[in-house]
Amino acid sequence: MTQPPPPIQPARTPLPSAESWLEGVPTPAQRRVDRYAVVAFATSLPGLVPIAAVLGLIALPRIRKSGARGRGLAVAALVICGCWLIAFGVAAALNLYGERRAGIGRSTVISQVEVQQCFDADLEVDTLRQVTIADCVGAHTGEAYAKVRATLTGLSTEQKSAAATQQCASAFQTFVGKPYERSELDMYYVVLEDRAVADGNVLCMVGKPGEQLAGSMRGSQR
């Protein structure tokens, strides 16, 4: 009996492996982070604006050219630098506004000095007329600490001096924290008008000739 021919097996040859189009191209997980972007972001946080801005601007074209990661860090660094610049600008504007409002740097007659204002002037002159308003936080030569009421109408020069000194000395102890007669500081006054008025007619000031004061003398115990 004739045997049937064996089934014909289809010819199978191994298919060649396809070439990867990604061969030689780093995947996102393999791409390094641009070091300029990292340093730019790190220096932007504490406000090192010049360094961070320069590094961020260098990082962006480097990243475009190399394909490295870190563009987000570089952009974030530049945004943070912009925020710092806005904050610096606002702070400077507020400080300038505060100084102008306080009159710092303005020359004025001594009678126009307000309580809690400090000033620069030569305290050793016989008659002090003009002063320059100063910042009480920094160095200055004098500080107006009170306006007191003293009835001076009809009094002689000596009597006016005694009455003004007495009223200013009382306010001096309250302000400085030490009696005037035991203080190392000197006291000055300006009679604004002879009649006693509700808001005070004698301006009291504190200073020390030949020495600049640092900070307000309020509670200094000097």
PDB file of C-alpha atoms in Angstrom:
ATOM      1  CA  MET A   1       0.000   0.000   0.000  1.00  0.00           C
ATOM      2  CA  THR A   2       1.408   3.317  -0.970  1.00  0.00           C
ATOM      3  CA  GLN A   3       2.199   5.708   1.909  1.00  0.00           C
ATOM      4  CA  PRO A   4       0.935   9.277   1.571  1.00  0.00           C
ATOM      5  CA  PRO A   5       3.661  11.834   1.091  1.00  0.00           C
ATOM      6  CA  PRO A   6       4.632  13.708   4.218  1.00  0.00           C
ATOM      7  CA  PRO A   7       3.063  17.177   4.553  1.00  0.00           C
ATOM      8  CA  ILE A   8       5.053  19.925   3.096  1.00  0.00           C
ATOM      9  CA  GLN A   9       6.498  22.070   5.825  1.00  0.00           C
ATOM     10  CA  PRO A  10       6.564  25.767   5.020  1.00  0.00           C
ATOM     11  CA  ALA A  11       9.987  27.177   4.897  1.00  0.00           C
ATOM     12  CA  ARG A  12      10.630  29.351   8.004  1.00  0.00           C
ATOM     13  CA  THR A  13      13.703  31.380   8.184  1.00  0.00           C
ATOM     14  CA  PRO A  14      14.379  33.546  11.221  1.00  0.00           C
ATOM     15  CA  LEU A  15      13.351  37.137  10.619  1.00  0.00           C
ATOM     16  CA  PRO A  16      16.123  39.648  11.084  1.00  0.00           C
ATOM     17  CA  SER A  17      15.609  41.807  14.103  1.00  0.00           C
ATOM     18  CA  ALA A  18      14.330  45.258  13.284  1.00  0.00           C
ATOM     19  CA  GLU A  19      16.541  48.206  13.905  1.00  0.00           C
ATOM     20  CA  SER A  20      15.424  50.505  16.668  1.00  0.00           C
ATOM     21  CA  TRP A  21      14.989  54.072  15.599  1.00  0.00           C
ATOM     22  CA  LEU A  22      15.858  55.028  19.176  1.00  0.00           C
ATOM     23  CA  GLU A  23      19.217  53.371  19.009  1.00  0.00           C
ATOM     24  CA  GLY A  24      21.839  55.833  20.147  1.00  0.00           C
ATOM     25  CA  VAL A  25      19.218  58.324  21.332  1.00  0.00           C
ATOM     26  CA  PRO A  26      18.988  58.608  25.120  1.00  0.00           C
ATOM     27  CA  THR A  27      15.559  58.025  26.597  1.00  0.00           C
ATOM     28  CA  PRO A  28      14.090  60.582  29.004  1.00  0.00           C
ATOM     29  CA  ALA A  29      15.170  58.443  31.935  1.00  0.00           C
ATOM     30  CA  GLN A  30      18.746  58.410  30.634  1.00  0.00           C
ATOM     31  CA  ARG A  31      19.099  62.147  29.933  1.00  0.00           C
ATOM     32  CA  ARG A  32      21.106  64.016  32.512  1.00  0.00           C
ATOM     33  CA  VAL A  33      19.942  67.185  34.196  1.00  0.00           C
ATOM     34  CA  ASP A  34      21.808  70.284  33.103  1.00  0.00           C
ATOM     35  CA  ARG A  35      24.012  71.393  35.996  1.00  0.00           C
ATOM     36  CA  TYR A  36      23.592  75.079  35.169  1.00  0.00           C
ATOM     37  CA  ALA A  37      19.832  74.731  35.590  1.00  0.00           C
ATOM     38  CA  VAL A  38      20.260  72.989  38.943  1.00  0.00           C
ATOM     39  CA  VAL A  39      22.625  75.633  40.309  1.00  0.00           C
ATOM     40  CA  ALA A  40      20.447  78.439  38.924  1.00  0.00           C
ATOM     41  CA  PHE A  41      17.423  77.101  40.785  1.00  0.00           C
ATOM     42  CA  ALA A  42      19.380  76.511  43.989  1.00  0.00           C
ATOM     43  CA  THR A  43      20.831  80.037  44.025  1.00  0.00           C
ATOM     44  CA  SER A  44      17.521  81.686  43.183  1.00  0.00           C
ATOM     45  CA  LEU A  45      15.828  80.477  46.381  1.00  0.00           C
ATOM     46  CA  PRO A  46      17.950  82.520  48.838  1.00  0.00           C
ATOM     47  CA  GLY A  47      17.746  85.570  46.559  1.00  0.00           C
ATOM     48  CA  LEU A  48      21.149  85.447  44.824  1.00  0.00           C
ATOM     49  CA  VAL A  49      19.520  87.061  41.833  1.00  0.00           C
ATOM     50  CA  PRO A  50      22.555  88.035  39.696  1.00  0.00           C
ATOM     51  CA  ILE A  51      24.065  84.543  39.885  1.00  0.00           C
ATOM     52  CA  ALA A  52      20.781  82.694  39.419  1.00  0.00           C
ATOM     53  CA  ALA A  53      19.649  84.853  36.495  1.00  0.00           C
ATOM     54  CA  VAL A  54      22.927  84.475  34.603  1.00  0.00           C
ATOM     55  CA  LEU A  55      23.050  80.705  35.135  1.00  0.00           C
ATOM     56  CA  GLY A  56      19.398  80.328  34.149  1.00  0.00           C
ATOM     57  CA  LEU A  57      19.938  82.253  30.908  1.00  0.00           C
ATOM     58  CA  ILE A  58      22.991  80.113  30.137  1.00  0.00           C
ATOM     59  CA  ALA A  59      21.121  76.892  30.902  1.00  0.00           C
ATOM     60  CA  LEU A  60      18.218  77.388  28.491  1.00  0.00           C
ATOM     61  CA  PRO A  61      20.203  77.400  25.211  1.00  0.00           C
ATOM     62  CA  ARG A  62      22.431  74.608  26.527  1.00  0.00           C
ATOM     63  CA  ILE A  63      19.367  72.462  27.191  1.00  0.00           C
ATOM     64  CA  ARG A  64      17.924  73.156  23.721  1.00  0.00           C
ATOM     65  CA  LYS A  65      21.199  72.147  22.131  1.00  0.00           C
ATOM     66  CA  SER A  66      21.994  69.084  24.216  1.00  0.00           C
ATOM     67  CA  GLY A  67      18.496  67.778  24.914  1.00  0.00           C
ATOM     68  CA  ALA A  68      19.304  67.512  28.603  1.00  0.00           C
ATOM     69  CA  ARG A  69      16.659  67.842  31.260  1.00  0.00           C
ATOM     70  CA  GLY A  70      16.290  70.868  33.518  1.00  0.00           C
ATOM     71  CA  ARG A  71      14.407  73.411  31.426  1.00  0.00           C
ATOM     72  CA  GLY A  72      11.735  73.642  34.099  1.00  0.00           C
ATOM     73  CA  LEU A  73      14.371  74.348  36.753  1.00  0.00           C
ATOM     74  CA  ALA A  74      15.944  77.089  34.636  1.00  0.00           C
ATOM     75  CA  VAL A  75      12.588  78.731  33.936  1.00  0.00           C
ATOM     76  CA  ALA A  76      11.615  78.456  37.613  1.00  0.00           C
ATOM     77  CA  ALA A  77      14.904  80.088  38.596  1.00  0.00           C
ATOM     78  CA  LEU A  78      14.214  83.052  36.294  1.00  0.00           C
ATOM     79  CA  VAL A  79      10.658  83.407  37.631  1.00  0.00           C
ATOM     80  CA  ILE A  80      11.920  83.360  41.219  1.00  0.00           C
ATOM     81  CA  CYS A  81      14.523  85.997  40.317  1.00  0.00           C
ATOM     82  CA  GLY A  82      11.744  88.159  38.933  1.00  0.00           C
ATOM     83  CA  CYS A  83       9.788  87.773  42.173  1.00  0.00           C
ATOM     84  CA  TRP A  84      12.853  88.762  44.187  1.00  0.00           C
ATOM     85  CA  LEU A  85      13.343  91.868  42.046  1.00  0.00           C
ATOM     86  CA  ILE A  86       9.723  92.880  42.566  1.00  0.00           C
ATOM     87  CA  ALA A  87      10.085  92.342  46.319  1.00  0.00           C
ATOM     88  CA  PHE A  88      13.306  94.389  46.416  1.00  0.00           C
ATOM     89  CA  GLY A  89      11.630  97.169  44.456  1.00  0.00           C
ATOM     90  CA  VAL A  90       8.586  97.266  46.719  1.00  0.00           C
ATOM     91  CA  ALA A  91      10.767  97.278  49.856  1.00  0.00           C
ATOM     92  CA  ALA A  92      12.911 100.110  48.498  1.00  0.00           C
ATOM     93  CA  ALA A  93       9.847 102.118  47.518  1.00  0.00           C
ATOM     94  CA  LEU A  94       8.259 101.661  50.941  1.00  0.00           C
ATOM     95  CA  ASN A  95      11.490 102.641  52.660  1.00  0.00           C
ATOM     96  CA  LEU A  96      11.825 105.757  50.507  1.00  0.00           C
ATOM     97  CA  TYR A  97       8.191 106.627  51.125  1.00  0.00           C
ATOM     98  CA  GLY A  98       8.681 106.170  54.871  1.00  0.00           C
ATOM     99  CA  GLU A  99      11.756 108.395  54.890  1.00  0.00           C
ATOM    100  CA  ARG A 100       9.983 111.122  52.916  1.00  0.00           C
ATOM    101  CA  ARG A 101       6.968 110.910  55.165  1.00  0.00           C
ATOM    102  CA  ALA A 102       9.191 111.193  58.230  1.00  0.00           C
ATOM    103  CA  GLY A 103      11.064 114.082  56.615  1.00  0.00           C
ATOM    104  CA  ILE A 104      14.451 112.382  56.956  1.00  0.00           C
ATOM    105  CA  GLY A 105      17.168 114.510  55.371  1.00  0.00           C
ATOM    106  CA  ARG A 106      15.038 117.657  55.375  1.00  0.00           C
ATOM    107  CA  SER A 107      16.379 120.827  56.961  1.00  0.00           C
ATOM    108  CA  THR A 108      13.980 122.705  59.197  1.00  0.00           C
ATOM    109  CA  VAL A 109      13.897 125.212  62.008  1.00  0.00           C
ATOM    110  CA  ILE A 110      14.221 123.705  65.456  1.00  0.00           C
ATOM    111  CA  SER A 111      10.708 124.770  66.453  1.00  0.00           C
ATOM    112  CA  GLN A 112       9.252 122.622  63.641  1.00  0.00           C
ATOM    113  CA  VAL A 113      10.743 119.360  64.941  1.00  0.00           C
ATOM    114  CA  GLU A 114       8.044 116.928  66.041  1.00  0.00           C
ATOM    115  CA  VAL A 115       8.055 114.711  69.111  1.00  0.00           C
ATOM    116  CA  GLN A 116       9.740 111.339  68.369  1.00  0.00           C
ATOM    117  CA  GLN A 117      11.803 112.907  65.584  1.00  0.00           C
ATOM    118  CA  CYS A 118      15.598 112.832  65.708  1.00  0.00           C
ATOM    119  CA  PHE A 119      17.894 115.404  64.159  1.00  0.00           C
ATOM    120  CA  ASP A 120      21.477 116.359  63.396  1.00  0.00           C
ATOM    121  CA  ALA A 121      22.814 119.719  64.525  1.00  0.00           C
ATOM    122  CA  ASP A 122      25.684 121.360  66.376  1.00  0.00           C
ATOM    123  CA  LEU A 123      24.532 121.272  69.993  1.00  0.00           C
ATOM    124  CA  GLU A 124      27.422 123.428  71.152  1.00  0.00           C
ATOM    125  CA  VAL A 125      26.244 126.607  69.458  1.00  0.00           C
ATOM    126  CA  ASP A 126      24.764 129.337  71.626  1.00  0.00           C
ATOM    127  CA  THR A 127      21.511 129.511  69.671  1.00  0.00           C
ATOM    128  CA  LEU A 128      20.325 126.512  67.669  1.00  0.00           C
ATOM    129  CA  ARG A 129      18.004 127.492  64.861  1.00  0.00           C
ATOM    130  CA  GLN A 130      18.377 125.016  61.999  1.00  0.00           C
ATOM    131  CA  VAL A 131      18.524 121.205  62.172  1.00  0.00           C
ATOM    132  CA  THR A 132      18.408 118.293  59.742  1.00  0.00           C
ATOM    133  CA  ILE A 133      15.872 115.557  60.426  1.00  0.00           C
ATOM    134  CA  ALA A 134      17.622 112.204  60.915  1.00  0.00           C
ATOM    135  CA  ASP A 135      16.630 108.561  61.233  1.00  0.00           C
ATOM    136  CA  CYS A 136      16.381 107.626  64.918  1.00  0.00           C
ATOM    137  CA  VAL A 137      17.631 104.119  64.108  1.00  0.00           C
ATOM    138  CA  GLY A 138      20.984 105.461  62.911  1.00  0.00           C
ATOM    139  CA  ALA A 139      23.408 107.930  64.419  1.00  0.00           C
ATOM    140  CA  HIS A 140      22.053 111.376  65.287  1.00  0.00           C
ATOM    141  CA  THR A 141      22.827 114.221  67.678  1.00  0.00           C
ATOM    142  CA  GLY A 142      19.444 114.959  69.231  1.00  0.00           C
ATOM    143  CA  GLU A 143      15.913 113.699  69.777  1.00  0.00           C
ATOM    144  CA  ALA A 144      12.682 115.510  70.573  1.00  0.00           C
ATOM    145  CA  TYR A 145      10.994 113.518  73.304  1.00  0.00           C
ATOM    146  CA  ALA A 146       8.070 115.613  74.593  1.00  0.00           C
ATOM    147  CA  LYS A 147       5.956 118.717  74.402  1.00  0.00           C
ATOM    148  CA  VAL A 148       5.024 120.032  77.853  1.00  0.00           C
ATOM    149  CA  ARG A 149       2.752 122.751  79.160  1.00  0.00           C
ATOM    150  CA  ALA A 150       4.302 125.626  81.096  1.00  0.00           C
ATOM    151  CA  THR A 151       2.694 128.942  81.953  1.00  0.00           C
ATOM    152  CA  LEU A 152       5.349 131.472  80.951  1.00  0.00           C
ATOM    153  CA  THR A 153       3.343 134.607  80.330  1.00  0.00           C
ATOM    154  CA  GLY A 154       4.705 137.565  82.271  1.00  0.00           C
ATOM    155  CA  LEU A 155       7.779 135.707  83.558  1.00  0.00           C
ATOM    156  CA  SER A 156      11.357 136.898  83.302  1.00  0.00           C
ATOM    157  CA  THR A 157      13.899 135.025  81.191  1.00  0.00           C
ATOM    158  CA  GLU A 158      15.280 133.258  84.267  1.00  0.00           C
ATOM    159  CA  GLN A 159      11.817 132.321  85.473  1.00  0.00           C
ATOM    160  CA  LYS A 160      10.878 130.990  82.039  1.00  0.00           C
ATOM    161  CA  SER A 161      14.046 128.902  81.981  1.00  0.00           C
ATOM    162  CA  ALA A 162      13.320 127.469  85.434  1.00  0.00           C
ATOM    163  CA  ALA A 163       9.697 126.632  84.567  1.00  0.00           C
ATOM    164  CA  ALA A 164      10.574 125.040  81.204  1.00  0.00           C
ATOM    165  CA  THR A 165      13.440 123.062  82.746  1.00  0.00           C
ATOM    166  CA  GLN A 166      11.209 121.733  85.503  1.00  0.00           C
ATOM    167  CA  GLN A 167       8.515 120.534  83.103  1.00  0.00           C
ATOM    168  CA  CYS A 168      10.988 119.016  80.636  1.00  0.00           C
ATOM    169  CA  ALA A 169      12.889 117.302  83.492  1.00  0.00           C
ATOM    170  CA  SER A 170       9.726 115.568  84.605  1.00  0.00           C
ATOM    171  CA  ALA A 171       9.091 114.291  81.091  1.00  0.00           C
ATOM    172  CA  PHE A 172      12.805 113.417  80.771  1.00  0.00           C
ATOM    173  CA  GLN A 173      12.651 110.889  83.610  1.00  0.00           C
ATOM    174  CA  THR A 174       9.568 109.270  82.108  1.00  0.00           C
ATOM    175  CA  PHE A 175      11.213 109.063  78.681  1.00  0.00           C
ATOM    176  CA  VAL A 176      14.806 108.097  79.492  1.00  0.00           C
ATOM    177  CA  GLY A 177      14.073 106.150  82.656  1.00  0.00           C
ATOM    178  CA  LYS A 178      16.507 108.107  84.833  1.00  0.00           C
ATOM    179  CA  PRO A 179      16.219 111.486  86.596  1.00  0.00           C
ATOM    180  CA  TYR A 180      17.757 114.317  84.607  1.00  0.00           C
ATOM    181  CA  GLU A 181      20.103 115.315  87.432  1.00  0.00           C
ATOM    182  CA  ARG A 182      21.649 111.817  87.399  1.00  0.00           C
ATOM    183  CA  SER A 183      21.742 111.378  83.630  1.00  0.00           C
ATOM    184  CA  GLU A 184      24.798 111.629  81.415  1.00  0.00           C
ATOM    185  CA  LEU A 185      22.638 113.223  78.730  1.00  0.00           C
ATOM    186  CA  ASP A 186      21.871 116.908  78.332  1.00  0.00           C
ATOM    187  CA  MET A 187      18.420 118.378  78.046  1.00  0.00           C
ATOM    188  CA  TYR A 188      17.314 121.237  75.798  1.00  0.00           C
ATOM    189  CA  TYR A 189      14.066 123.059  75.278  1.00  0.00           C
ATOM    190  CA  VAL A 190      12.453 125.469  72.836  1.00  0.00           C
ATOM    191  CA  VAL A 191       9.658 127.778  73.945  1.00  0.00           C
ATOM    192  CA  LEU A 192       7.051 127.680  71.201  1.00  0.00           C
ATOM    193  CA  GLU A 193       4.820 130.275  72.847  1.00  0.00           C
ATOM    194  CA  ASP A 194       4.409 131.746  76.324  1.00  0.00           C
ATOM    195  CA  ARG A 195       0.855 130.713  76.981  1.00  0.00           C
ATOM    196  CA  ALA A 196       0.193 127.123  77.980  1.00  0.00           C
ATOM    197  CA  VAL A 197      -1.759 125.294  75.271  1.00  0.00           C
ATOM    198  CA  ALA A 198      -3.381 121.882  75.302  1.00  0.00           C
ATOM    199  CA  ASP A 199      -0.784 120.137  73.147  1.00  0.00           C
ATOM    200  CA  GLY A 200       2.171 121.804  74.864  1.00  0.00           C
ATOM    201  CA  ASN A 201       4.037 125.038  74.364  1.00  0.00           C
ATOM    202  CA  VAL A 202       7.578 123.875  75.233  1.00  0.00           C
ATOM    203  CA  LEU A 203       9.448 121.368  73.050  1.00  0.00           C
ATOM    204  CA  CYS A 204      11.846 119.161  75.053  1.00  0.00           C
ATOM    205  CA  MET A 205      14.898 117.532  73.476  1.00  0.00           C
ATOM    206  CA  VAL A 206      17.756 115.296  74.582  1.00  0.00           C
ATOM    207  CA  GLY A 207      21.330 115.045  73.281  1.00  0.00           C
ATOM    208  CA  LYS A 208      24.977 114.972  74.242  1.00  0.00           C
ATOM    209  CA  PRO A 209      27.358 117.567  72.792  1.00  0.00           C
ATOM    210  CA  GLY A 210      30.304 116.074  70.937  1.00  0.00           C
ATOM    211  CA  GLU A 211      28.706 112.632  70.771  1.00  0.00           C
ATOM    212  CA  GLN A 212      26.233 110.994  68.433  1.00  0.00           C
ATOM    213  CA  LEU A 213      23.372 108.979  69.833  1.00  0.00           C
ATOM    214  CA  ALA A 214      22.612 105.502  68.493  1.00  0.00           C
ATOM    215  CA  GLY A 215      18.943 104.663  68.493  1.00  0.00           C
ATOM    216  CA  SER A 216      16.185 106.326  70.463  1.00  0.00           C
ATOM    217  CA  MET A 217      16.932 107.317  74.049  1.00  0.00           C
ATOM    218  CA  ARG A 218      13.526 106.041  75.159  1.00  0.00           C
ATOM    219  CA  GLY A 219      14.123 103.766  78.142  1.00  0.00           C
ATOM    220  CA  SER A 220      17.903 103.899  77.633  1.00  0.00           C
ATOM    221  CA  GLN A 221      18.583 104.555  81.340  1.00  0.00           C
ATOM    222  CA  ARG A 222      21.394 106.888  80.320  1.00  0.00           C
TER     223      ARG A 222
END
